[in-house]
Coordinates of C-alpha atoms in Angstrom, one line a residue:
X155 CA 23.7 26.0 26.9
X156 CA 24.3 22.1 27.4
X157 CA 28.3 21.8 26.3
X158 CA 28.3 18.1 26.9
X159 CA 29.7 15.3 25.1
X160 CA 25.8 14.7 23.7
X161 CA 25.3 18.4 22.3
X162 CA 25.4 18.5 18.6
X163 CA 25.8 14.5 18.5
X164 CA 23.8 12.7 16.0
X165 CA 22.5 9.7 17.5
X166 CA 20.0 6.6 15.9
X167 CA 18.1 4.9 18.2
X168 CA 16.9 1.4 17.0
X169 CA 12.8 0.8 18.5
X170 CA 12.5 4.1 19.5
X171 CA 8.5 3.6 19.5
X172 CA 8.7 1.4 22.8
X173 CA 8.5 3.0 26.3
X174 CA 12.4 2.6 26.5
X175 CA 12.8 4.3 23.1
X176 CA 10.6 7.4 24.4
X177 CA 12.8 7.3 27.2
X178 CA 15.8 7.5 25.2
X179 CA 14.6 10.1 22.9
X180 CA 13.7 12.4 25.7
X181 CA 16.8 12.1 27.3
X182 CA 19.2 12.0 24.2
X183 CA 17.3 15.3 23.0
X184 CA 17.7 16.9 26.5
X185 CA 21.2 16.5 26.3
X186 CA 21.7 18.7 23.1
X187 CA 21.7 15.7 20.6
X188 CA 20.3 15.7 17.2
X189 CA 18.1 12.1 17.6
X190 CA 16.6 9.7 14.5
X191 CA 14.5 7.6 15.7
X192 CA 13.5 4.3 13.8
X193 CA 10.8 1.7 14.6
X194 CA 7.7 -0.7 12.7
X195 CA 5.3 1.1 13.8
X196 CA 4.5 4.3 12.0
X197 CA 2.3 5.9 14.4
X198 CA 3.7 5.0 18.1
X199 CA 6.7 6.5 16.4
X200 CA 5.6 9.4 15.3
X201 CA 4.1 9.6 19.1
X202 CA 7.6 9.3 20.6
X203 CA 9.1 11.8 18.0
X204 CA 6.0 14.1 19.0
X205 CA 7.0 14.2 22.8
X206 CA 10.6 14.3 22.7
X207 CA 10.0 17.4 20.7
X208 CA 7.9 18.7 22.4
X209 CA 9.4 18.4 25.8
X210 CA 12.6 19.6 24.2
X211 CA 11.8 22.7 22.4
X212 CA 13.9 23.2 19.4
X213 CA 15.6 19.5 19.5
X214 CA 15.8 18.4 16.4
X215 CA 14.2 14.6 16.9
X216 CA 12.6 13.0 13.3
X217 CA 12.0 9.4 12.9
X218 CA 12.1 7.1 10.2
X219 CA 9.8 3.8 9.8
X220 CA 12.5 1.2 8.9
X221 CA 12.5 -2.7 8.0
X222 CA 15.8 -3.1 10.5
X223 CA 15.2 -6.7 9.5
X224 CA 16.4 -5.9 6.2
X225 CA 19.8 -5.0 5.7
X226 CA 20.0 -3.0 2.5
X227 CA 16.6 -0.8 3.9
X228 CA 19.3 -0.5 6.9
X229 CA 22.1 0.4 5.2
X230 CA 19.8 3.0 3.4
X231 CA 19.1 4.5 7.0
X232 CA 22.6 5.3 8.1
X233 CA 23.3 6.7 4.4
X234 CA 20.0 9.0 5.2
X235 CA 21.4 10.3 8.2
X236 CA 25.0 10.8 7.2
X237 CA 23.4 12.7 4.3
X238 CA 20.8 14.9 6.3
X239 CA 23.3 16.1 9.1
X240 CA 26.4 15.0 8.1
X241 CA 27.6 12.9 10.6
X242 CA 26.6 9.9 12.8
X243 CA 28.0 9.7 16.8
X244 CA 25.4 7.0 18.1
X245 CA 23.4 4.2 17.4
X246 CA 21.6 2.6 20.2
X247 CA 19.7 -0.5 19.7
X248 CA 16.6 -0.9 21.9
X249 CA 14.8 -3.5 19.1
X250 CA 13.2 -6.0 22.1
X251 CA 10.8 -8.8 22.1
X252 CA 10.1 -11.5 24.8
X253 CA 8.9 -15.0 24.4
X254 CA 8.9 -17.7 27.4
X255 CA 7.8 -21.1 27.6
X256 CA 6.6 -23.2 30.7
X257 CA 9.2 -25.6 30.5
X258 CA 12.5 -26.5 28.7
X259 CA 11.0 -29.3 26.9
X260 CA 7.9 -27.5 26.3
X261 CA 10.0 -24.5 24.3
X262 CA 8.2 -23.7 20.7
X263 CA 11.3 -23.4 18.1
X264 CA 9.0 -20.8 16.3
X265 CA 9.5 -18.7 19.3
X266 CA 13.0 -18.9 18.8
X267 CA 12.4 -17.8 15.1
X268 CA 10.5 -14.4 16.3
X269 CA 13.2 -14.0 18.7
X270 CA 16.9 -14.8 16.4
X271 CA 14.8 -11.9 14.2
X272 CA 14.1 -9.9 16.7
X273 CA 17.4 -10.2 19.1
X274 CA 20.1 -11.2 16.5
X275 CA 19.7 -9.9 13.3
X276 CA 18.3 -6.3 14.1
X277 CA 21.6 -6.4 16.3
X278 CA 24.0 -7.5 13.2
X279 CA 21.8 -5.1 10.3
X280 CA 22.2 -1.8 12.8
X281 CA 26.0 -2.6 13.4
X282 CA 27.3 -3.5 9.8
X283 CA 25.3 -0.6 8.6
X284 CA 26.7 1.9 10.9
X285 CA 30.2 0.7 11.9
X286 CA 32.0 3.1 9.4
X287 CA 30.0 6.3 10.4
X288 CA 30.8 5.7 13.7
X289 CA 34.3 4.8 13.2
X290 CA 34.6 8.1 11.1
X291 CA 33.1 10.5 14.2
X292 CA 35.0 11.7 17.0
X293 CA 32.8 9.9 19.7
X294 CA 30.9 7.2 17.9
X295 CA 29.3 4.9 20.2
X296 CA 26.8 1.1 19.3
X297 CA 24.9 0.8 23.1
X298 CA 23.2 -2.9 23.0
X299 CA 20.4 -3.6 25.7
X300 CA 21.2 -7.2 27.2
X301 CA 19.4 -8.8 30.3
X302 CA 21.2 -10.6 33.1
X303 CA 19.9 -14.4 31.7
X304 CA 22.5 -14.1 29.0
X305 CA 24.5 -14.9 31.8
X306 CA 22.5 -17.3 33.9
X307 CA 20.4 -18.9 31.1
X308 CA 16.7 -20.5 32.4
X309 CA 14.6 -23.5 31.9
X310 CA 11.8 -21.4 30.4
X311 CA 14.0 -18.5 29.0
X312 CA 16.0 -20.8 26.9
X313 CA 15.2 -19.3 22.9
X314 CA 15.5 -15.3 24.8
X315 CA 18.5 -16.2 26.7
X316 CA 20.2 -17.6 23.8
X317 CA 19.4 -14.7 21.5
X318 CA 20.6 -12.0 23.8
X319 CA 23.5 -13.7 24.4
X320 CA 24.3 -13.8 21.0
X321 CA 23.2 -10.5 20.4
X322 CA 26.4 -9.5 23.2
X323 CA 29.2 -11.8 21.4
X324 CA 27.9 -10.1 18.3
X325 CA 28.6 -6.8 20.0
X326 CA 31.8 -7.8 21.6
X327 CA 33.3 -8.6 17.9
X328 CA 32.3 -4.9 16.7
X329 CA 33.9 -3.7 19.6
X330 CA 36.6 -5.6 18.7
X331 CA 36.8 -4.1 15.4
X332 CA 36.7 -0.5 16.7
X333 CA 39.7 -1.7 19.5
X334 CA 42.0 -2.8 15.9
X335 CA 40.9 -0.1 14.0
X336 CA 42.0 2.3 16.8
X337 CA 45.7 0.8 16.4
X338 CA 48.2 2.1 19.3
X339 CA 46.0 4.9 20.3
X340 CA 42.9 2.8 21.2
X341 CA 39.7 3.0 20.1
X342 CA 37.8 6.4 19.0
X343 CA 34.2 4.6 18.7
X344 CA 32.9 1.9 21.2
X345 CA 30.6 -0.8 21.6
X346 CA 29.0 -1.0 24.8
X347 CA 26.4 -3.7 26.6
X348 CA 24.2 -2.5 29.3
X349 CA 22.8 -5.4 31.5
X350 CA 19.7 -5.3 33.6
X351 CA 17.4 -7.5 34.8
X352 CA 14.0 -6.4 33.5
X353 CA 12.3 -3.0 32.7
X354 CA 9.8 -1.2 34.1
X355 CA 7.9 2.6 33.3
X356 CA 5.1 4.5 34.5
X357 CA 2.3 2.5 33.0
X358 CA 3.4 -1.1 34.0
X359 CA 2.9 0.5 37.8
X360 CA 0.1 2.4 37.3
X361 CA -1.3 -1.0 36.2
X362 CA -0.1 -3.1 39.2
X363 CA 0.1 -0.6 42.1
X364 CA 0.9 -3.5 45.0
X365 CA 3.7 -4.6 42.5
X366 CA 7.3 -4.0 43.9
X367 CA 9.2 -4.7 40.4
X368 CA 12.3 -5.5 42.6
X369 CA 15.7 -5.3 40.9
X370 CA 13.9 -3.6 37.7
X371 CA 15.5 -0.6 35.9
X372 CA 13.1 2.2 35.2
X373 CA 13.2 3.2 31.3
X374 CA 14.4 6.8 32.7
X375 CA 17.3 5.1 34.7
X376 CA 18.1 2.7 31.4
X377 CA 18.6 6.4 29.3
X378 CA 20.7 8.3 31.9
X379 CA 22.5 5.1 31.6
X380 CA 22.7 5.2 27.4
X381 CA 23.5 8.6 27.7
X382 CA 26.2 8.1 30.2
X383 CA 27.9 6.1 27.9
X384 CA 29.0 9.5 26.2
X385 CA 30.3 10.5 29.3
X386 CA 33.1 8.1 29.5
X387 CA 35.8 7.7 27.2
X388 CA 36.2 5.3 24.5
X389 CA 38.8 2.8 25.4
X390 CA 36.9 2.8 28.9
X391 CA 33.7 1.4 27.6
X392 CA 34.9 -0.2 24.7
X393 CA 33.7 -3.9 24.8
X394 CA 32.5 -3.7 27.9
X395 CA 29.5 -5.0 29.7
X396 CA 27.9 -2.2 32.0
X397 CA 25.9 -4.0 34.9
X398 CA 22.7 -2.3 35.6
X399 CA 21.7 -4.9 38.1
X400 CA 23.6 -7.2 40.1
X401 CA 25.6 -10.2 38.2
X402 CA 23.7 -13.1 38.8

């Protein structure tokens, strides 16, 4: 019987369709956690939800096709869950998207457009929506993704850089919110950043065998890591950025 922090906890995960929102599932339902997953796409989701279920017998895992890009449809998610199960200890946001350019001059502005979308406002629609519900639960926690250019912006990075490092102020001031809400006794919910460098799962290596991926994080490594997060208490992850690779 898995007693841990996790067990019975009702987590969201945010792009749980990806091969770091499989990862998540899998590990969130291992640890005893009721897990809703929600991405665009219908039936890569319903693939994730599929596996983590499967791998997990008896976990309860569902998903949800949502528009995270509109609030209100947001909103309507969190009020789903609460109403479903009750509760709400976790939303974890794992809504990605990458766009480069050769150069700093040569940066396309309407890659910065996909990007603010993509980066920033599935960030701010997941956290207004579920900031009560986790306020309200004993061990709510927001987990953000982030990537170490926030910190060391590029030349050709300049639109992604500048979105995730918005996305991480935006994540600072909710954990901000939960530190005042908390008063004298600190906070009970937190909001947490985990840093890496880049990504990296089974496929991408069974596609480029002679590739060393050095300084990646595997997507099984990223959700020990989410999970983890449980494992700790509030006031010690609690706006706080949690370096999966070295600061650059």
């Amino acid at each position: 019987m898995n007693n841990g922090p996790l067990n019975g906890a009702v987590v969201a995960v945010a792009g749980a369709a990806g091969p770091a929102g499989r990862a998540a599932l899998l590990r969130l339902a291992e640890a005893g956690a009721i897990v809703v997953g929600a991405d665009a796409d219908a039936a890569r989701l319903a693939e994730a939800v599929d596996a983590a279920r499967y791998a997990h017998g008896g976990a309860t895992v569902t998903g949800d096709t949502v528009d995270l890009l509109d609030l209100q449809a947001t909103r309507d998610w969190a009020d789903r869950i609460q109403k479903d199960f009750g509760r709400i200890d976790g939303m974890v946001h794992l809504v990605g998207g990458w766009r480069g350019s050769t150069s700093f001059p040569e940066t396309d502005l309407a890659d910065w457009e996909l990007l603010e979308k993509l980066l920033i406002k599935t960030v701010q629609h997941t956290s207004l929506a579920f900031h009560d519900p986790l306020l309200r639960s004993d061990r709510g926690r927001f987990v953000l993704v982030s990537q170490s250019g926030a910190h060391k912006p590029t030349a050709n990075n300049a639109a992604y850089n500048a979105g995730k490092a918005a996305a991480e102020a935006w994540t600072l001031a909710l954990g901000d919110s939960f530190r005042k809400a908390g008063g004298e006794d600190g906070p009970t919910a937190a909001a947490a950043i985990l840093v890496i460098k880049a990504l990296v799962h089974d496929a991408m290596r069974a596609e480029r065998p002679n590739a060393k991926f050095a300084g990646f994080t595997d997507v099984k490594e990223l959700a020990d890591a989410i999970a983890g997060v449980w494992d700790r208490p509030a006031q010690e992850v609690n706006g706080q950025r949690l370096w999966l690779t070295p600061k650059p």
